Short mmCIF file of C-alpha atoms and ligand atoms in Angstrom, two decimals:
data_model
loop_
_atom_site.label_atom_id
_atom_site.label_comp_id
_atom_site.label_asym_id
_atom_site.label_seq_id
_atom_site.Cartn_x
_atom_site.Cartn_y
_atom_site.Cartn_z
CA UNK A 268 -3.02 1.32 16.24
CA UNK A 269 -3.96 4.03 18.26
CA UNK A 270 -4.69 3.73 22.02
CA UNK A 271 -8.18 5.74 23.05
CA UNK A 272 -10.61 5.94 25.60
CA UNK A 273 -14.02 6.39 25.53
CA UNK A 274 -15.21 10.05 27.28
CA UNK A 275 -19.19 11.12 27.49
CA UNK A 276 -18.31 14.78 26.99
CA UNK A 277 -17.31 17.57 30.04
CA UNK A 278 -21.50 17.53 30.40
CA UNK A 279 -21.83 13.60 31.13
CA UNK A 280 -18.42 11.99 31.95
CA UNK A 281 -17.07 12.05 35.75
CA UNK A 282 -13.64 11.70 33.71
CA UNK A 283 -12.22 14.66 32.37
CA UNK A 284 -9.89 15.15 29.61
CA UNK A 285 -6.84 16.15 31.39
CA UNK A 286 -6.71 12.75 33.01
CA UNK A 287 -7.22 11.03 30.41
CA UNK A 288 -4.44 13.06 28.93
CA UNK A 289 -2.28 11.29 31.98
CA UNK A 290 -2.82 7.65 30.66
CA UNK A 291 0.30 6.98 29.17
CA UNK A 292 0.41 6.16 25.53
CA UNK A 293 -3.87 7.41 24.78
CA UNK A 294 -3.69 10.03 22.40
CA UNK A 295 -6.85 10.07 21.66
CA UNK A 296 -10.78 10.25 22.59
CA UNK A 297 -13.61 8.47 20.80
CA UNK A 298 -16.66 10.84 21.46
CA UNK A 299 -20.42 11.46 20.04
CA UNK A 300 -22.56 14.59 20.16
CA UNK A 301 -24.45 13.33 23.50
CA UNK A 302 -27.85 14.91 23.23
CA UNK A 303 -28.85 14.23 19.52
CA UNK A 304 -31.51 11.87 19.47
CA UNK A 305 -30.82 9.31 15.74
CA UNK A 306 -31.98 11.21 12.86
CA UNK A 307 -31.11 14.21 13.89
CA UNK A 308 -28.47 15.91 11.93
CA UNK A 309 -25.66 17.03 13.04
CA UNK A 310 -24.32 20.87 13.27
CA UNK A 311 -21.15 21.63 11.88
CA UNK A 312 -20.64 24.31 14.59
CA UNK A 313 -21.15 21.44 17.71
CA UNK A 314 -18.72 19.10 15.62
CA UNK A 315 -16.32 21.53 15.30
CA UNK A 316 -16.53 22.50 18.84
CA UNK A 317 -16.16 19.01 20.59
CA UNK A 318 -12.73 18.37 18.02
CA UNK A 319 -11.57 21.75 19.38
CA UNK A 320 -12.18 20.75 23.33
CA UNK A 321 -10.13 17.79 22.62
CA UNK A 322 -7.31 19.17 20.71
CA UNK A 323 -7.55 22.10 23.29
CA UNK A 324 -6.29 19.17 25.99
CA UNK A 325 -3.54 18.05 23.68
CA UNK A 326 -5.67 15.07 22.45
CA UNK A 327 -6.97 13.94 19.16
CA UNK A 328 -10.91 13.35 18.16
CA UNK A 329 -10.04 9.68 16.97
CA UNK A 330 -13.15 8.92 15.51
CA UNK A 331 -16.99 8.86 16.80
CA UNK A 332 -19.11 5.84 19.01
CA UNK A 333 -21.83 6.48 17.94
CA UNK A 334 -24.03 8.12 15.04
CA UNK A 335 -27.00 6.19 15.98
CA UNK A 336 -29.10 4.82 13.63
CA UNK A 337 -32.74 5.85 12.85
CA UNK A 338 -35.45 2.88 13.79
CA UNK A 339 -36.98 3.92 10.59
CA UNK A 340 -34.05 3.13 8.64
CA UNK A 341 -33.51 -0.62 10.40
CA UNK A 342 -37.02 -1.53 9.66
CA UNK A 343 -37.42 0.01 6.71
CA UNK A 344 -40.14 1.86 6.68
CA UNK A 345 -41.56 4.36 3.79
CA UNK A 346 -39.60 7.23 5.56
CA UNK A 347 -36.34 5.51 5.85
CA UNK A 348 -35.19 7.74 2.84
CA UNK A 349 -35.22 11.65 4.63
CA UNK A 350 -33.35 9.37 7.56
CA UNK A 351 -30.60 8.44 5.71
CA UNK A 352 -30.49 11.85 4.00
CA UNK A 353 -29.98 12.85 7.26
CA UNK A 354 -27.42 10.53 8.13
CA UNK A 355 -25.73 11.33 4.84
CA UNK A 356 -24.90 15.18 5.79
CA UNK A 357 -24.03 14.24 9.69
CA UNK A 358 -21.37 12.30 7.52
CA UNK A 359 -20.24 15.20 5.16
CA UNK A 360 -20.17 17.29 8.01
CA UNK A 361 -17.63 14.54 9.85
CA UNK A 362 -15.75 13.91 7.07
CA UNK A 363 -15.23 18.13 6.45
CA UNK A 364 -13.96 18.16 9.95
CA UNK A 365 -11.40 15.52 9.49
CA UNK A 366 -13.21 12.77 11.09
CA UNK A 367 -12.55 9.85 9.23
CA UNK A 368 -14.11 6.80 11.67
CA UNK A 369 -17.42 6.43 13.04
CA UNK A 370 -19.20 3.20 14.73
CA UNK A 371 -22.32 2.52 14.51
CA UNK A 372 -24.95 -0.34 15.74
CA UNK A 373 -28.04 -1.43 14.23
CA UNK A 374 -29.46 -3.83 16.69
CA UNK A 375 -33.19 -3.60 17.14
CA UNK A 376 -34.61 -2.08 20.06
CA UNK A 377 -31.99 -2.59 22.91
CA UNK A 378 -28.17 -1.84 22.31
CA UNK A 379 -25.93 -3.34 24.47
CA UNK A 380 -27.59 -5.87 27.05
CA UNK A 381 -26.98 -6.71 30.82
CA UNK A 382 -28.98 -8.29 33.64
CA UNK A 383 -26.85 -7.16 36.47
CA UNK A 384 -24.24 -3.89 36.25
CA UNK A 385 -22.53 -4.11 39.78
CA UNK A 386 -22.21 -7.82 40.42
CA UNK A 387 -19.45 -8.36 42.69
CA UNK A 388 -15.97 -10.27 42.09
CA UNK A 389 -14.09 -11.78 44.95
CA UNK A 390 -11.95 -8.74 44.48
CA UNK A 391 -14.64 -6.91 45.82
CA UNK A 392 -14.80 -5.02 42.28
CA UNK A 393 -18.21 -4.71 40.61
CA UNK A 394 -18.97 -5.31 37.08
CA UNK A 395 -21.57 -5.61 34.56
CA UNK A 396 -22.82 -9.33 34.20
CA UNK A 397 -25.81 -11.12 32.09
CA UNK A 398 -27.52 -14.58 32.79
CA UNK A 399 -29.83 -16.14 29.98
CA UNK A 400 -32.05 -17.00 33.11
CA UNK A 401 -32.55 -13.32 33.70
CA UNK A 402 -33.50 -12.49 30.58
CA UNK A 403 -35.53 -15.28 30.04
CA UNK A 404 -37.52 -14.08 33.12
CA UNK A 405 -37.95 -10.70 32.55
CA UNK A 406 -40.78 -8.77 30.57
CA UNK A 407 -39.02 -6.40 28.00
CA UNK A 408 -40.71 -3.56 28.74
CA UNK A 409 -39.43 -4.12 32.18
CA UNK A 410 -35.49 -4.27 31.60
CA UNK A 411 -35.12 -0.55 31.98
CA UNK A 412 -36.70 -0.21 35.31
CA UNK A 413 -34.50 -3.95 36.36
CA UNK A 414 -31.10 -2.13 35.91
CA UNK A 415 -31.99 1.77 36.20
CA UNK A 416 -31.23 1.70 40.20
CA UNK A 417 -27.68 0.80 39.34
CA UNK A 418 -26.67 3.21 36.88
CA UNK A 419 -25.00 5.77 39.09
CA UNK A 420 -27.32 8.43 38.13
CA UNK A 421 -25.87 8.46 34.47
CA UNK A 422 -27.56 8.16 31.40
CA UNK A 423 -26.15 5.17 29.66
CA UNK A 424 -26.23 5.53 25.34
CA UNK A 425 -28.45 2.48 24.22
CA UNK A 426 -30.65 3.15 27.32
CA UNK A 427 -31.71 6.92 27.34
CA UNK A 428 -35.21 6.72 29.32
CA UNK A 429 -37.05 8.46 26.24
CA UNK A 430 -36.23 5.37 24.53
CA UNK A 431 -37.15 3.40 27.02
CA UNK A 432 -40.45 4.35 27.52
CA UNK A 433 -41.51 4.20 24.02
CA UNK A 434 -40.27 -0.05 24.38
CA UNK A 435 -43.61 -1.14 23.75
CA UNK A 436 -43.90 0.66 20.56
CA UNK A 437 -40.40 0.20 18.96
CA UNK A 438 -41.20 -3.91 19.50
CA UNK A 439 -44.33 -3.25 17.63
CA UNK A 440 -42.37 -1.81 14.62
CA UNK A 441 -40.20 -4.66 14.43
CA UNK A 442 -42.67 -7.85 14.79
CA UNK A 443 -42.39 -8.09 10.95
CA UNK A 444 -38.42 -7.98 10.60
CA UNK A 445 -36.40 -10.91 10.68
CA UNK A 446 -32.92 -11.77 10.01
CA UNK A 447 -33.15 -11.50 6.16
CA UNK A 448 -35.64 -8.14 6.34
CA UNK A 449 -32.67 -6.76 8.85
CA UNK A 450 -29.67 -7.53 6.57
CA UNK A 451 -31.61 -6.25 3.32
CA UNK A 452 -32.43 -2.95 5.48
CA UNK A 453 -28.91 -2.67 6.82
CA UNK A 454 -27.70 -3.06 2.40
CA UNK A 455 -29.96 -0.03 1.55
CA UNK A 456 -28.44 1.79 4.03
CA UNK A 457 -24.99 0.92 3.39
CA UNK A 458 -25.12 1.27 -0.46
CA UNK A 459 -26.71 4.85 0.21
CA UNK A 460 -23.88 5.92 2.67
CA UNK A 461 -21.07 4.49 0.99
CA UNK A 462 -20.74 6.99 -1.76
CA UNK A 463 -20.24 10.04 1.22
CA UNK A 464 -17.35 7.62 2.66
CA UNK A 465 -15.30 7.29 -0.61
CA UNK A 466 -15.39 11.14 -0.89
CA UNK A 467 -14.45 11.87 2.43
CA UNK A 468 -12.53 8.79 3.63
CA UNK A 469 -14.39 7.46 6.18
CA UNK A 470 -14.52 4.36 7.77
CA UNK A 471 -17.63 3.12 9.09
CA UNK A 472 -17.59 0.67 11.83
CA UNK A 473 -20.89 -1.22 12.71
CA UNK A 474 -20.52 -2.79 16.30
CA UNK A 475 -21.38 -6.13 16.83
CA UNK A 476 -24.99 -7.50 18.61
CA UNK A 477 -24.12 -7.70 22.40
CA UNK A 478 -24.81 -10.51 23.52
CA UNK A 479 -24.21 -11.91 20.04
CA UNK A 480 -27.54 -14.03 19.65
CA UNK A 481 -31.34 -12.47 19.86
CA UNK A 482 -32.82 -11.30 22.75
CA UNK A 483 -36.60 -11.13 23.42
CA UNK A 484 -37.05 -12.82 20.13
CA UNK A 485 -35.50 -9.60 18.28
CA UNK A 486 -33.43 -10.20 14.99
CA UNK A 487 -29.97 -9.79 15.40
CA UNK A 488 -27.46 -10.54 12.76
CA UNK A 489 -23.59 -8.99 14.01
CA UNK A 490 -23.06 -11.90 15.58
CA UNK A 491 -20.68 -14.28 14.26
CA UNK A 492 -17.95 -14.82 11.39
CA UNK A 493 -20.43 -16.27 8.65
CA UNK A 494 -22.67 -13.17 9.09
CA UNK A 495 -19.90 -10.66 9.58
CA UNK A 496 -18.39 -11.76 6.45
CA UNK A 497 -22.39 -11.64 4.10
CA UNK A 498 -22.42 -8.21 5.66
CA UNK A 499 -18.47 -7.63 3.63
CA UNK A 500 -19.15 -9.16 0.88
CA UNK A 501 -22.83 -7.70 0.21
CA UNK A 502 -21.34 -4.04 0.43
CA UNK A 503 -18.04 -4.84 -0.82
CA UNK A 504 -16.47 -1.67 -0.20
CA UNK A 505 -13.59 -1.17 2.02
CA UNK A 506 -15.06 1.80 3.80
CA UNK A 507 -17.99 -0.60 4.83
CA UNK A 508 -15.91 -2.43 7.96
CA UNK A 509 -16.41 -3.09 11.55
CA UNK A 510 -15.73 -2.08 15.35
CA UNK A 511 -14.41 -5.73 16.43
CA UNK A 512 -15.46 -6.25 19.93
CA UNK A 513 -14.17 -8.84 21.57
CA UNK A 514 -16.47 -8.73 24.54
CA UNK A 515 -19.72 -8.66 22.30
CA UNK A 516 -18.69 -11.29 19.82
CA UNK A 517 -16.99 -13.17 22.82
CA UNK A 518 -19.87 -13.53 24.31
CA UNK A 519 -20.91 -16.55 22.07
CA UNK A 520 -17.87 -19.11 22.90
CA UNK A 521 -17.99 -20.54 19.45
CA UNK A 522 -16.69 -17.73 17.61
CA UNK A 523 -12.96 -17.81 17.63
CA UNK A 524 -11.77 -14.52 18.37
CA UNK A 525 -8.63 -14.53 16.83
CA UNK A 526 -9.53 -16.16 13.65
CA UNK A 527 -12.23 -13.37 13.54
CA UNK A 528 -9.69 -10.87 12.93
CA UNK A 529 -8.18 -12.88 10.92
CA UNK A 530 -10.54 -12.80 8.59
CA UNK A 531 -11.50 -9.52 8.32
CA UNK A 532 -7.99 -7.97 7.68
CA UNK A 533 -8.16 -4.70 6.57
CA UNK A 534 -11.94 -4.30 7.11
CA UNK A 535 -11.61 -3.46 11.08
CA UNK A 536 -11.59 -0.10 11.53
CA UNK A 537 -11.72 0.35 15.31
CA UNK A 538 -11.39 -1.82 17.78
CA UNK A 539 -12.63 -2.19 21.68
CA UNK A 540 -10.48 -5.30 23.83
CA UNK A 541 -11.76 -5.91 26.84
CA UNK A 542 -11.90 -9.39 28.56
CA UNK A 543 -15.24 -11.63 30.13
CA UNK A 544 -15.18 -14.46 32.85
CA UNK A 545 -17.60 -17.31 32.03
CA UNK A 546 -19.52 -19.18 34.79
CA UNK A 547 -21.58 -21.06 32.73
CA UNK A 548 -22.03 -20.52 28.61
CA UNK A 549 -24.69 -18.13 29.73
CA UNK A 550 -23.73 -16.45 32.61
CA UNK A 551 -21.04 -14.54 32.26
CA UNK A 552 -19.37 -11.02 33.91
CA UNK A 553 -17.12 -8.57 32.26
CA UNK A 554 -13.01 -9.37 33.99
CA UNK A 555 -10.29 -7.19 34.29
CA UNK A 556 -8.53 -6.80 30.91
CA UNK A 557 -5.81 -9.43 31.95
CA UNK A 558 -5.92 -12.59 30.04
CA UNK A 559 -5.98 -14.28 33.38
CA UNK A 560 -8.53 -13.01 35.23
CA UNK A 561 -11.15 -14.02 32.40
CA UNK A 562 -11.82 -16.87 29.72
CA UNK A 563 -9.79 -15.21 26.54
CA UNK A 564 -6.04 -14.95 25.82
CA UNK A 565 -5.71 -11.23 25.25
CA UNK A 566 -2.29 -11.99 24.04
CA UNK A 567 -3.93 -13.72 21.10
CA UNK A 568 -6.20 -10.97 20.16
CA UNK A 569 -3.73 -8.30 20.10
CA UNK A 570 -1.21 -10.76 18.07
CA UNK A 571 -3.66 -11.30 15.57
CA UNK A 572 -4.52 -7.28 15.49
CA UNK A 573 -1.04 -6.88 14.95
CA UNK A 574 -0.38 -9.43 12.07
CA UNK A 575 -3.33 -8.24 10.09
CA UNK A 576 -1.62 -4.74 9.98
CA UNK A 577 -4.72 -2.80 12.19
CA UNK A 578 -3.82 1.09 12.27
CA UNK A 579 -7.21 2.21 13.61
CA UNK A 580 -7.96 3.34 17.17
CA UNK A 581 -8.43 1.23 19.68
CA UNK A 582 -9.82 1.34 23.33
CA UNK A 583 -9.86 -0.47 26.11
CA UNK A 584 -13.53 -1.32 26.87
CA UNK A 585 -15.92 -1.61 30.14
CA UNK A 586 -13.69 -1.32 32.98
CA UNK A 587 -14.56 -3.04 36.29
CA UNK A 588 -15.54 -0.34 38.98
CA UNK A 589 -12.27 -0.32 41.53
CA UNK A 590 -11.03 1.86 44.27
CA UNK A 591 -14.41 3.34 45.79
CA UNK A 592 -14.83 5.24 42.10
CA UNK A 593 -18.61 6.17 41.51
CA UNK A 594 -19.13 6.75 37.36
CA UNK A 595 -21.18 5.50 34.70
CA UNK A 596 -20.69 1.26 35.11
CA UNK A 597 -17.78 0.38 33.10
CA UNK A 598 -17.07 3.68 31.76
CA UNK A 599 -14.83 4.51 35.27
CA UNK A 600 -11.25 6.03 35.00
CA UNK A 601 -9.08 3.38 37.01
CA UNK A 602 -9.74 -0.02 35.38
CA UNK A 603 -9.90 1.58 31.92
CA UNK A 604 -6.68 3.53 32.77
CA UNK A 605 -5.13 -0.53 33.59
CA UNK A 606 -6.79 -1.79 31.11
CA UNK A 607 -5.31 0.68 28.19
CA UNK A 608 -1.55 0.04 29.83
CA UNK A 609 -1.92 -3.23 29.56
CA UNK A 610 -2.88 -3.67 25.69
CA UNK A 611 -0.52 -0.90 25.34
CA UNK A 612 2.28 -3.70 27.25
CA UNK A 613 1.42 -6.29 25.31
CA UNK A 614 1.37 -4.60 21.57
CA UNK A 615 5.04 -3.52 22.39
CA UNK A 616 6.26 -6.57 23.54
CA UNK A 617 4.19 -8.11 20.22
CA UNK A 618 6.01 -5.27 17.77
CA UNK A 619 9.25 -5.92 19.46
CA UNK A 620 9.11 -9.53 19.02
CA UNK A 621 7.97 -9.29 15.36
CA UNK A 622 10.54 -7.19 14.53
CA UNK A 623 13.35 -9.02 16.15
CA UNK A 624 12.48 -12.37 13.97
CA UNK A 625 12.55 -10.57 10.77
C1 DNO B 191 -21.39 -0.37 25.11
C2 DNO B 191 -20.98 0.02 23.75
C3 DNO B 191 -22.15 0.07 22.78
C4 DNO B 191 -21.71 0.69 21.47
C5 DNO B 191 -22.81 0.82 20.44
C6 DNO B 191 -22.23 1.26 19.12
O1 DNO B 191 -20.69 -0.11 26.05
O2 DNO B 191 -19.96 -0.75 23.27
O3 DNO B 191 -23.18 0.80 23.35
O4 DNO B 191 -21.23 1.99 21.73
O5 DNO B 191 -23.45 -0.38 20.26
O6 DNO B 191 -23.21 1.87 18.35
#
């Protein structure tokens, strides 16, 4: 594996490169062209110039979170086609710059969701947090506007205000896709794509549905390890893989986290640990990464990362917000910075073990 972090780019992030650089063991950044609205395609000159910032702070471009994905293309509408066309030379012109991993998403409407992104721990650390009762509660077109005040002033990917304000319409486009119409949509696209990832190597990663069951009535099918595995089998291509999450896919206690991995050996192609405290089956808040300070054995993930031979980047995921830091929630310095020495602690101690019993 490959430890990472997450930056926004010198024009978003409060982090910069150089500490980052100071994390022991992160040799790398996962990074997107912040500003391109999905469709767009992507210049070869930008591309080139992010890798070089990177390398130019003695770090490597590890891969790219996100290339977003065109509504058009998830509903499938008549002008899905010039989308992926699109999408197809964004990927050429990744794969001619030596980028051989990028995640993607292709939940309807809303990316990631939270109710709450500074609830407090007794630690007096805040952290992002989501109750069903919220939700349940709270009139879609509304969520922006329920969680903007607590952003920090940053603009969080999944939650740009242009997108937000067009919520009304984007539900509109989707009141005739369900679960089957999504999968189907999400083949096409795959089956179009995959032929640009053979030639140039690249890995695509789709991350999962966060939380992993539908919100506002939405579709959404990256949710468990029945539907995980249709998606495998119905593109059966090893460059068609996935970003395994264990904070979006543990957000539904039945899936078994390790026996996810398990089962997807050799199709993960990225991976983001990060740990979540339950208070009830639906109210839960994201926990420092240590397996004791939330509901999952971290020590278990890792393992099972380990046995199944991943060698893709990795990254600790949403950090709490510690030590009076003001940045985007969960993409701060500190708790990442903890949180990427810790999985880096326990995949040493899990290598060194392994290799002393053989
Ligand atoms: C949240 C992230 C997601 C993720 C996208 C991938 O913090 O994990 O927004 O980047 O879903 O496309």
């Amino acid at each position: 594996m490959q430890m990472t972090l997450r930056w926004y780019g010198s024009k978003y992030d409060t982090v910069t490169l150089k500490q980052i650089r100071q994390i022991p063991g992160v040799t790398g950044v996962i990074s997107t062209l912040y500003g391109t609205a999905p469709g767009e395609v992507w210049e070869a000159a930008d591309i080139l110039a992010l890798k070089k910032e990177i390398q130019d702070a003695g770090l490597e471009l590890a891969g790219i979170e996100s290339v977003n994905v065109h509504d058009a293309i998830k509903v499938g509408s008549p002008d899905r086609d010039r989308y992926i066309d699109n999408y197809i030379t964004t990927l050429e012109r990744l794969g001619q710059a030596g980028i051989h991993m990028v995640c993607y998403n292709f939940m309807p409407v809303f990316d990631w969701t939270r109710t709450e992104l500074a609830r407090m721990r007794p630690d007096g650390s805040t952290v992002l947090a989501y109750t069903q009762k919220a939700v349940d509660a709270l009139d879609p077109e509304k969520m922006f506007d329920s969680i903007a005040g607590e952003m920090n002033g940053a603009v969080m990917p999944g939650w740009e205000p242009e997108r937000m304000a067009r919520v009304k319409e984007l539900f509109e486009m989707y009141k005739d896709v369900d679960d089957e119409k999504l999968f189907a949509n999400l083949k096409y696209f795959l089956e179009r794509i995959m032929p640009v990832c053979d030639k140039y190597d690249i890995n695509m990663a789709i991350h999962p549905d966060d939380p992993a069951w539908s919100v506002f009535g939405l579709p959404r099918i990256i949710i468990n390890k029945a539907n995980i595995l249709r998606m495998m089998k119905m593109v059966d291509n090893p460059h068609n893989g996935v970003t395994f999450c264990s904070g979006s896919y543990g957000t539904n206690l039945e899936n078994d986290l390790p026996d996810m991995i398990r089962s997807l050996k050799g199709r993960i192609h990225f991976a983001h640990v990060r740990n979540l405290k339950f208070n009830s089956p639906d109210d839960f808040e994201e926990a420092a990464h240590l397996s004791s300070d939330g509901t999952f054995d971290m020590y278990e993930i890792m393992r099972a990362l380990y046995e199944t031979g991943f060698s893709g980047p990795i990254r600790p995921d949403h950090g709490r917000m510690i030590w009076g830091e003001t940045a985007m929630p969960g993409y701060g310095l500190y708790d990442r910075a903890l949180g990427a020495a810790y999985l880096n602690g326990l995949w040493e101690a899990i290598e060194k073990q392994a290799l002393r019993t053989v």
